[in-house]
CSV table of N, CA, C and O in Angstrom, one decimal:
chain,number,residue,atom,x,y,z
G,1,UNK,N,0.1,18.8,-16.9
G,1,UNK,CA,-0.4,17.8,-16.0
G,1,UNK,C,0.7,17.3,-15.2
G,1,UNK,O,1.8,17.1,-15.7
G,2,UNK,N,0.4,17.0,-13.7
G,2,UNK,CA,2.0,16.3,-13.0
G,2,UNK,C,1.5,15.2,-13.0
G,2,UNK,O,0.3,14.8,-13.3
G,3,UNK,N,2.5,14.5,-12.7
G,3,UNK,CA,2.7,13.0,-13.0
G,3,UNK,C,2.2,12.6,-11.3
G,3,UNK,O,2.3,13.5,-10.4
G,4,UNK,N,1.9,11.6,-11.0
G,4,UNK,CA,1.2,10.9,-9.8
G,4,UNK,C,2.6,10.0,-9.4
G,4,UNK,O,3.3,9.4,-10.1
G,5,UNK,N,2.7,10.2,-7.8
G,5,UNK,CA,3.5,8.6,-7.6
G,5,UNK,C,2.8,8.3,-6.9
G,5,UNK,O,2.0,8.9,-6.1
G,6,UNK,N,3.1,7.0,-7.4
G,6,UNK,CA,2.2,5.9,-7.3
G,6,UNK,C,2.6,4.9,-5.9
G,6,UNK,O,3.8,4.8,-5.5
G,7,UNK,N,1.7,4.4,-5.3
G,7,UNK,CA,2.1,3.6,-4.3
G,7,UNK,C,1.3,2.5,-3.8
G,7,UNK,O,0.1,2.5,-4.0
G,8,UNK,N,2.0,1.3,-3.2
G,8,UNK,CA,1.3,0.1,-2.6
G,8,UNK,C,1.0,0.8,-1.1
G,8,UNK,O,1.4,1.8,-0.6
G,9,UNK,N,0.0,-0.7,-0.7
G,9,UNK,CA,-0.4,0.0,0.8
G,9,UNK,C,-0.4,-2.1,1.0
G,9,UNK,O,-1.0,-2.9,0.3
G,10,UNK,N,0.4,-2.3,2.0
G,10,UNK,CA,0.4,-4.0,2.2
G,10,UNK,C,0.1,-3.6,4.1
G,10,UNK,O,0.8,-3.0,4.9
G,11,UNK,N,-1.1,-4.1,4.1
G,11,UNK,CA,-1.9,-4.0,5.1
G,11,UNK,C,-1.8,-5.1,6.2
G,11,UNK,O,-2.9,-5.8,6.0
G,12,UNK,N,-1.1,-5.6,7.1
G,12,UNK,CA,-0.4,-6.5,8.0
G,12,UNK,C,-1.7,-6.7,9.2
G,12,UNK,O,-1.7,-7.6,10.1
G,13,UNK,N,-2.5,-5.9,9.2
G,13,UNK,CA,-3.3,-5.8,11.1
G,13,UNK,C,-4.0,-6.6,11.0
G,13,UNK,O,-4.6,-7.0,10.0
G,14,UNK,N,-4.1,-7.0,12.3
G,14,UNK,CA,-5.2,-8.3,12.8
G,14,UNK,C,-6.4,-7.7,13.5
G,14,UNK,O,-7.1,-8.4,14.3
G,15,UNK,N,-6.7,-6.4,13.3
G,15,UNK,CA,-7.8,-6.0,13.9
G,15,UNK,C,-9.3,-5.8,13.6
G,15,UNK,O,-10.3,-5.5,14.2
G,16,UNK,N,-8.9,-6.1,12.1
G,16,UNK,CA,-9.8,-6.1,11.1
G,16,UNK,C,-10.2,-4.7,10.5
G,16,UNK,O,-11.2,-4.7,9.8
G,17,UNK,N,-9.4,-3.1,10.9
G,17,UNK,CA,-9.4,-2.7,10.7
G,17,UNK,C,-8.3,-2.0,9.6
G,17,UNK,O,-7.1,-2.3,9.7
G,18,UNK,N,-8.7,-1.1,8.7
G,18,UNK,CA,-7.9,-1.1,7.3
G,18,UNK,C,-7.1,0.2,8.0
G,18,UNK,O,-7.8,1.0,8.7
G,19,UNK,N,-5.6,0.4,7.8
G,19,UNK,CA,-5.0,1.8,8.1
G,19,UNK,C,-5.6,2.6,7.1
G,19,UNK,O,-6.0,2.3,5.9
G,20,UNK,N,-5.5,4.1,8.1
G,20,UNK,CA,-6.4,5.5,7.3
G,20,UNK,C,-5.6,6.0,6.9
G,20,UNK,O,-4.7,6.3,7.7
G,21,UNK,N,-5.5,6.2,5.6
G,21,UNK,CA,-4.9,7.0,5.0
G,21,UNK,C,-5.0,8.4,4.6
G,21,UNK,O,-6.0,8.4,3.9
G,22,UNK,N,-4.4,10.1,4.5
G,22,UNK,CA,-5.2,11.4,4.5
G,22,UNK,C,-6.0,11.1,3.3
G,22,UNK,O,-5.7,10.0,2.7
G,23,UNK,N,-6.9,11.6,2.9
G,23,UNK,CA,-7.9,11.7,1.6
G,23,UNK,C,-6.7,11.5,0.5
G,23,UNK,O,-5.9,12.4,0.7
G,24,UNK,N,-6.4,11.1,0.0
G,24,UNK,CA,-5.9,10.7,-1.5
G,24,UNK,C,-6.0,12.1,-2.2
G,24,UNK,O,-5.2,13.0,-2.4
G,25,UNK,N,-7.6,11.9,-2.7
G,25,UNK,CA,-7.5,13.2,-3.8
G,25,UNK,C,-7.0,14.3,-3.2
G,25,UNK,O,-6.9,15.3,-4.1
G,26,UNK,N,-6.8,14.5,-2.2
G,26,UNK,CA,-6.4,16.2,-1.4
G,26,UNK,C,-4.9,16.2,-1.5
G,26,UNK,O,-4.2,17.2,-1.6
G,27,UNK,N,-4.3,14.4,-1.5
G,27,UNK,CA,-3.3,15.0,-1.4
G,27,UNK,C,-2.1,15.4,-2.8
G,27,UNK,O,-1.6,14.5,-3.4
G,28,UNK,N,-1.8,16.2,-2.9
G,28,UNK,CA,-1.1,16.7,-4.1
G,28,UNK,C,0.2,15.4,-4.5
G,28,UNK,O,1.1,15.0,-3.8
G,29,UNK,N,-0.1,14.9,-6.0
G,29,UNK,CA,1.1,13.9,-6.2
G,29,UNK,C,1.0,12.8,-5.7
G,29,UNK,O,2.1,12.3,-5.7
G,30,UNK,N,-0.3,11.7,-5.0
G,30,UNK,CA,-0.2,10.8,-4.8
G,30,UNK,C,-1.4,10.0,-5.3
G,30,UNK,O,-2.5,10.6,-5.5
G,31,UNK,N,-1.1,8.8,-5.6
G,31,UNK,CA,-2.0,7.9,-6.3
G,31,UNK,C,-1.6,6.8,-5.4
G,31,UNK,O,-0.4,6.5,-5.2
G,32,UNK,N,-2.5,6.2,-4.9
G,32,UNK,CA,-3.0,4.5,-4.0
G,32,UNK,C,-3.6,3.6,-5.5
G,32,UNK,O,-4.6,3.8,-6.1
G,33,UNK,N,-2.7,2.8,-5.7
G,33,UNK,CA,-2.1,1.7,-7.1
G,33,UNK,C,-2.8,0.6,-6.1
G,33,UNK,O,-4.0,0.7,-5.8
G,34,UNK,N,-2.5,0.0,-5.8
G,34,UNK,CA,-2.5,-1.4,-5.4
G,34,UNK,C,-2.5,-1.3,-3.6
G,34,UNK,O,-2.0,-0.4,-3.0
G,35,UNK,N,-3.3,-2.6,-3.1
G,35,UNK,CA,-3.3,-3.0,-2.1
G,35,UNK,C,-3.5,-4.3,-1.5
G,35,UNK,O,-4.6,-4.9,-1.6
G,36,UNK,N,-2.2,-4.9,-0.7
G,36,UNK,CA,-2.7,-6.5,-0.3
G,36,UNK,C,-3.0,-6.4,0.6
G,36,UNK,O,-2.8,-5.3,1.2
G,37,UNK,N,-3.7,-7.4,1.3
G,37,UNK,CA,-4.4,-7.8,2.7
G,37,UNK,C,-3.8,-9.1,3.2
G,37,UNK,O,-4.1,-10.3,3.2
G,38,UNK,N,-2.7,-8.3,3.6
G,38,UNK,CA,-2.2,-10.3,4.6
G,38,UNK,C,-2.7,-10.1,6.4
G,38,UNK,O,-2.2,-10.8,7.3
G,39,UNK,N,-3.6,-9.1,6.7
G,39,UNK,CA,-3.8,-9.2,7.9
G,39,UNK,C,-5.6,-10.0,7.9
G,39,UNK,O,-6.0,-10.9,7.1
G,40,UNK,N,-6.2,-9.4,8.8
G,40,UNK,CA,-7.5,-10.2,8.3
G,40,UNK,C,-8.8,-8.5,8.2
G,40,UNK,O,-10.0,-8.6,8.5
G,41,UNK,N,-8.1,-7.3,7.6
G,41,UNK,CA,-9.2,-6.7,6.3
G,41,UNK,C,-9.8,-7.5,5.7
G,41,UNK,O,-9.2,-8.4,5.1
G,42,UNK,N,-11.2,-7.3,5.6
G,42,UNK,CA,-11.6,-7.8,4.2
G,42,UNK,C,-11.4,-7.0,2.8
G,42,UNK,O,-11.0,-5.8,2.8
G,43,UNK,N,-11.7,-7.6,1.8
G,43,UNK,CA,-11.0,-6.7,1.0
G,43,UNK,C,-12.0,-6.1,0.3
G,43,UNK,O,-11.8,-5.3,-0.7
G,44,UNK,N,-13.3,-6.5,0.7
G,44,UNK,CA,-15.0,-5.3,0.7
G,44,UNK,C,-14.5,-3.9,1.5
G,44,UNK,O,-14.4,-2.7,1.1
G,45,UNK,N,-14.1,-4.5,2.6
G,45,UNK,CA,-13.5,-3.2,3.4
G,45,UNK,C,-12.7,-2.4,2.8
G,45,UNK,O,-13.3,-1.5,2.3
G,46,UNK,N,-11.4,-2.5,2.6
G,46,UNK,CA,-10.3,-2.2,1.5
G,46,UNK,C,-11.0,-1.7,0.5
G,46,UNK,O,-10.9,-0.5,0.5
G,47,UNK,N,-11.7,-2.1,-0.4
G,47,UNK,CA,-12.4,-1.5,-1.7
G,47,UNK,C,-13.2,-0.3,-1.4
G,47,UNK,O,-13.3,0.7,-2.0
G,48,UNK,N,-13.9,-0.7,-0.1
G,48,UNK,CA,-14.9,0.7,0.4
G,48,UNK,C,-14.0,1.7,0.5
G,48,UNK,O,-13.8,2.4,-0.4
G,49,UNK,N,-13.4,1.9,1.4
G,49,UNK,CA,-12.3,3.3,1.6
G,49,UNK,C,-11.8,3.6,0.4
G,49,UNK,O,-12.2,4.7,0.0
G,50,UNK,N,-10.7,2.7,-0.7
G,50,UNK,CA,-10.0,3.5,-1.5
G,50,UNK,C,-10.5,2.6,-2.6
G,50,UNK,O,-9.6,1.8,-3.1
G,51,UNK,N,-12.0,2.7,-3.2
G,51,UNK,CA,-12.1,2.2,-4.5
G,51,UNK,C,-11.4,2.5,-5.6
G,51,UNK,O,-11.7,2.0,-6.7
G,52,UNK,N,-10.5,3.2,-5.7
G,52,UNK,CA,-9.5,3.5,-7.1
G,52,UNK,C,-8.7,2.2,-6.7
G,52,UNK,O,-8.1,1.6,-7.6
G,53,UNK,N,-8.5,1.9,-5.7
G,53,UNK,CA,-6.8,0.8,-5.2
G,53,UNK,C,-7.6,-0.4,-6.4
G,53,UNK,O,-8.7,-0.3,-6.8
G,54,UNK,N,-6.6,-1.3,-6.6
G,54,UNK,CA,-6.7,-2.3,-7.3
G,54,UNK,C,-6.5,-3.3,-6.0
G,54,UNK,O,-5.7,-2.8,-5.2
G,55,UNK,N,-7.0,-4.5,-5.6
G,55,UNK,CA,-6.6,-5.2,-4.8
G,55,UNK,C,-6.1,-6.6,-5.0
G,55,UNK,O,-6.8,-7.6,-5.3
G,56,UNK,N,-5.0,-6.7,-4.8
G,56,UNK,CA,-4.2,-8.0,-5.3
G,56,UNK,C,-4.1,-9.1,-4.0
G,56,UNK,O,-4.5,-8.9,-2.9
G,57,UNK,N,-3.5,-10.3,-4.6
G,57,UNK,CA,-3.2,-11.0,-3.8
G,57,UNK,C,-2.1,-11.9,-3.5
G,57,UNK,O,-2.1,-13.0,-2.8
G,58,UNK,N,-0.9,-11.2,-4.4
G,58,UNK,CA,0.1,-11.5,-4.0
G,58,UNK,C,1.3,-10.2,-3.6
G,58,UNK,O,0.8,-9.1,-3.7
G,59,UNK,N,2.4,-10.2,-3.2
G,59,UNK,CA,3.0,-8.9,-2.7
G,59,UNK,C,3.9,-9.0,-4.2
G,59,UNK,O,4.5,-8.0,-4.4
G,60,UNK,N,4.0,-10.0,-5.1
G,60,UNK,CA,5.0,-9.6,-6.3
G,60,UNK,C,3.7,-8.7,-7.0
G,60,UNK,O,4.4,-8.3,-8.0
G,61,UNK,N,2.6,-8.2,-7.1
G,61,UNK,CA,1.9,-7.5,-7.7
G,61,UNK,C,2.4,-6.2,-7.6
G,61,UNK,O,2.4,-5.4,-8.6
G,62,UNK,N,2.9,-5.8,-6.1
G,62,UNK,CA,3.1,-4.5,-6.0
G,62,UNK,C,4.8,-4.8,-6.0
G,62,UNK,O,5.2,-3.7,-5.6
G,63,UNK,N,5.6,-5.4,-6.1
G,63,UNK,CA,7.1,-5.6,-6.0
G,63,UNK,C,7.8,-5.1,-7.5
G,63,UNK,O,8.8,-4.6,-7.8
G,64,UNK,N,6.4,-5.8,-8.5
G,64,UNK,CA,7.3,-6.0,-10.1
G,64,UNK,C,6.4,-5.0,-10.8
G,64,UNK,O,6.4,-5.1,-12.0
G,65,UNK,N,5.3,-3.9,-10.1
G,65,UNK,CA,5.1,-3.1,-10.4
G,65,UNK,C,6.1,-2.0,-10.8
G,65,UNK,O,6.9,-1.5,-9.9
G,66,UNK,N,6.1,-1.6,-11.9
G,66,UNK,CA,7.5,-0.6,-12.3
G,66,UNK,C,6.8,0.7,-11.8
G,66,UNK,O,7.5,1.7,-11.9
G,67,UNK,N,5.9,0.8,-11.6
G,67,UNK,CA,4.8,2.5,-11.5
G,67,UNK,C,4.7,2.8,-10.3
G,67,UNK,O,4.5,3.9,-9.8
G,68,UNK,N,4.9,1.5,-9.5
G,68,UNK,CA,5.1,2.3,-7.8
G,68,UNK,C,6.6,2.3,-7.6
G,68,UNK,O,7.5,1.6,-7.9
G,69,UNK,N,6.3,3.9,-6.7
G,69,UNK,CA,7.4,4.2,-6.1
G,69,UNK,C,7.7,3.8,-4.9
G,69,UNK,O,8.8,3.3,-4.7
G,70,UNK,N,6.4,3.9,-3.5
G,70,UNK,CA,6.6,3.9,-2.5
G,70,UNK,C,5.7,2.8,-1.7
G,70,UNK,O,4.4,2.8,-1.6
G,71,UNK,N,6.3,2.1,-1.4
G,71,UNK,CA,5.6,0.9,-0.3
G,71,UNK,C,5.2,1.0,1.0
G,71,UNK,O,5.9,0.6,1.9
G,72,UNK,N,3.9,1.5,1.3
G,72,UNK,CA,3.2,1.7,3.2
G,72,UNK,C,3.4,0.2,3.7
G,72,UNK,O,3.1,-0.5,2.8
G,73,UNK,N,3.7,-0.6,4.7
G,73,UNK,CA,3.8,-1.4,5.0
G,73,UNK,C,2.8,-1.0,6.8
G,73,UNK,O,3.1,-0.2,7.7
G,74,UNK,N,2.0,-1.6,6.6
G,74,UNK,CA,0.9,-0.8,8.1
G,74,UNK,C,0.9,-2.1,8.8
G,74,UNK,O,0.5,-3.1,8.2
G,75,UNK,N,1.2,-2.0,10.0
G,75,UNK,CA,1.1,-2.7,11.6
G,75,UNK,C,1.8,-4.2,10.6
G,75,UNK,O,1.1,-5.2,10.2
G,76,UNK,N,2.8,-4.1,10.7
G,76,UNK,CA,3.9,-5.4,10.3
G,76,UNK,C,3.8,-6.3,11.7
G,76,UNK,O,3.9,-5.6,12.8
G,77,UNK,N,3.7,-7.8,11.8
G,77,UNK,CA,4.5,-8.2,12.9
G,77,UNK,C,6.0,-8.6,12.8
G,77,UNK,O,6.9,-8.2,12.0
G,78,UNK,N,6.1,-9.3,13.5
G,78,UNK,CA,7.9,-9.8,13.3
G,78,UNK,C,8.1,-10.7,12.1
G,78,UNK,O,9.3,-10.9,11.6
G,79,UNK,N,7.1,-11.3,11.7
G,79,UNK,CA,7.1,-12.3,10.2
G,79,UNK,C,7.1,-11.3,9.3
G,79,UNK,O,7.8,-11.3,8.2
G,80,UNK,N,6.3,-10.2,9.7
G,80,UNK,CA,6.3,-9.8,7.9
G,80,UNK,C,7.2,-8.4,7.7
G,80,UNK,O,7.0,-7.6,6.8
G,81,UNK,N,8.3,-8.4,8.8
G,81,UNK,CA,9.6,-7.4,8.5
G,81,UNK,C,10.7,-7.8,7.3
G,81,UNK,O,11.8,-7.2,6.9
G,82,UNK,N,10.1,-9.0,6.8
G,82,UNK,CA,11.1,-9.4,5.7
G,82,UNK,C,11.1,-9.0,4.7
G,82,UNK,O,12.1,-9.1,3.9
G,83,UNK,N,9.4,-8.3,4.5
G,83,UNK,CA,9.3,-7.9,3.7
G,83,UNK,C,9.7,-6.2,3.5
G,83,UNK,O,10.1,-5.8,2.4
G,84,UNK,N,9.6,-5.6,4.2
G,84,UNK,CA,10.5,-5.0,4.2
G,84,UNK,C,11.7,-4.8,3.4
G,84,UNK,O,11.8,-3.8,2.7
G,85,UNK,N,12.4,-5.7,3.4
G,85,UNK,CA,14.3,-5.5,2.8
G,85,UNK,C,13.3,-6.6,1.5
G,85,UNK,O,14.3,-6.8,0.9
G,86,UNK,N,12.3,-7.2,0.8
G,86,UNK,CA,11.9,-7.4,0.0
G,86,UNK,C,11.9,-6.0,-1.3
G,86,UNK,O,12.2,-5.8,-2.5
G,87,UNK,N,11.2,-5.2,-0.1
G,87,UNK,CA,10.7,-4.2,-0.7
G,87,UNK,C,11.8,-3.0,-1.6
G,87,UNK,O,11.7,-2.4,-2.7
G,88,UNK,N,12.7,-3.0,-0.5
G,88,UNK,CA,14.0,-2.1,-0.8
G,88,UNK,C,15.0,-2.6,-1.7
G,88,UNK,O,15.9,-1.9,-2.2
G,89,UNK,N,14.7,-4.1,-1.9
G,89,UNK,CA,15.3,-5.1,-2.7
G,89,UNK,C,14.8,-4.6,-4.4
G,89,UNK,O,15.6,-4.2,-5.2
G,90,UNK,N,13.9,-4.7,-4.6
G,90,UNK,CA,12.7,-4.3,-5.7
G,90,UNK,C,13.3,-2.8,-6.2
G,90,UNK,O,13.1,-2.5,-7.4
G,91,UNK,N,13.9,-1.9,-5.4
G,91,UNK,CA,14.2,-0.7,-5.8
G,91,UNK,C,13.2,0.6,-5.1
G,91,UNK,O,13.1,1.7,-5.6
G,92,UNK,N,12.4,0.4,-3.9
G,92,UNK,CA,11.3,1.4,-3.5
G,92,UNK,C,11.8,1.6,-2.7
G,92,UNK,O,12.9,1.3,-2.4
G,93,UNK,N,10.7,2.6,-2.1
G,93,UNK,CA,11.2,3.2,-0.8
G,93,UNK,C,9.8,2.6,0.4
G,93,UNK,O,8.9,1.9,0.0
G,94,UNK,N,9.9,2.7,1.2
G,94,UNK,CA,9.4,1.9,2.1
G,94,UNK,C,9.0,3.0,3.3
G,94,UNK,O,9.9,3.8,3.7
G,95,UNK,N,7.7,3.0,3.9
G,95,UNK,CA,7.4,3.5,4.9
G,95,UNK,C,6.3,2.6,5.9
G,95,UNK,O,5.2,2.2,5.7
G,96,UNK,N,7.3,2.5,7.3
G,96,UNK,CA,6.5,1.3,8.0
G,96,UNK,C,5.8,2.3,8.9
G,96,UNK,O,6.2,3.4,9.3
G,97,UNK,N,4.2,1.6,9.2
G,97,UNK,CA,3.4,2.7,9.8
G,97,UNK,C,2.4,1.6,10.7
G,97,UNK,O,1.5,2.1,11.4
């Protein structure tokens, strides 16, 4: 059996649209763990696309997560680049999209 890495998805957009992510199950070695909503997603929305995600509501949920590796940070504005160097802080790797 391989092991899954695991990842947050901290969703920033004000469009009310959730970033697409490729199909999950297709992709080889990745697991979607957790997901915050600081843009204005709902998080019915959120849950519809990737019902396996857990959906939290704070960003230490996916920070003091020891099981994620990699942090999506989607449509950041200039406030929430801090989090960012948060994230890299925590020990992850970080992919802004």
């Amino acid at each position: 059996m391989k092991t899954l890495k695991k990842f947050g998805l901290v969703e920033c957009g004000t469009q009310g649209k959730l970033f697409r992510l490729p199909d999950l199950s297709k992709q080889e070695g990745y697991e979607l763990k957790k997901i915050l909503l600081q843009g204005d997603v709902s998080a019915d929305t959120a849950k519809m696309e990737y019902p396996q995600a857990e959906i939290v509501a704070d960003k230490q949920a996916i920070l003091q997560d020891q099981s994620i590796e990699l942090v999506i940070v989607s449509s950041p504005g200039d406030d929430d680049m801090s989090l960012v160097g948060e994230v890299l802080k925590a020990g992850k790797h970080v992919r802004i999209v």
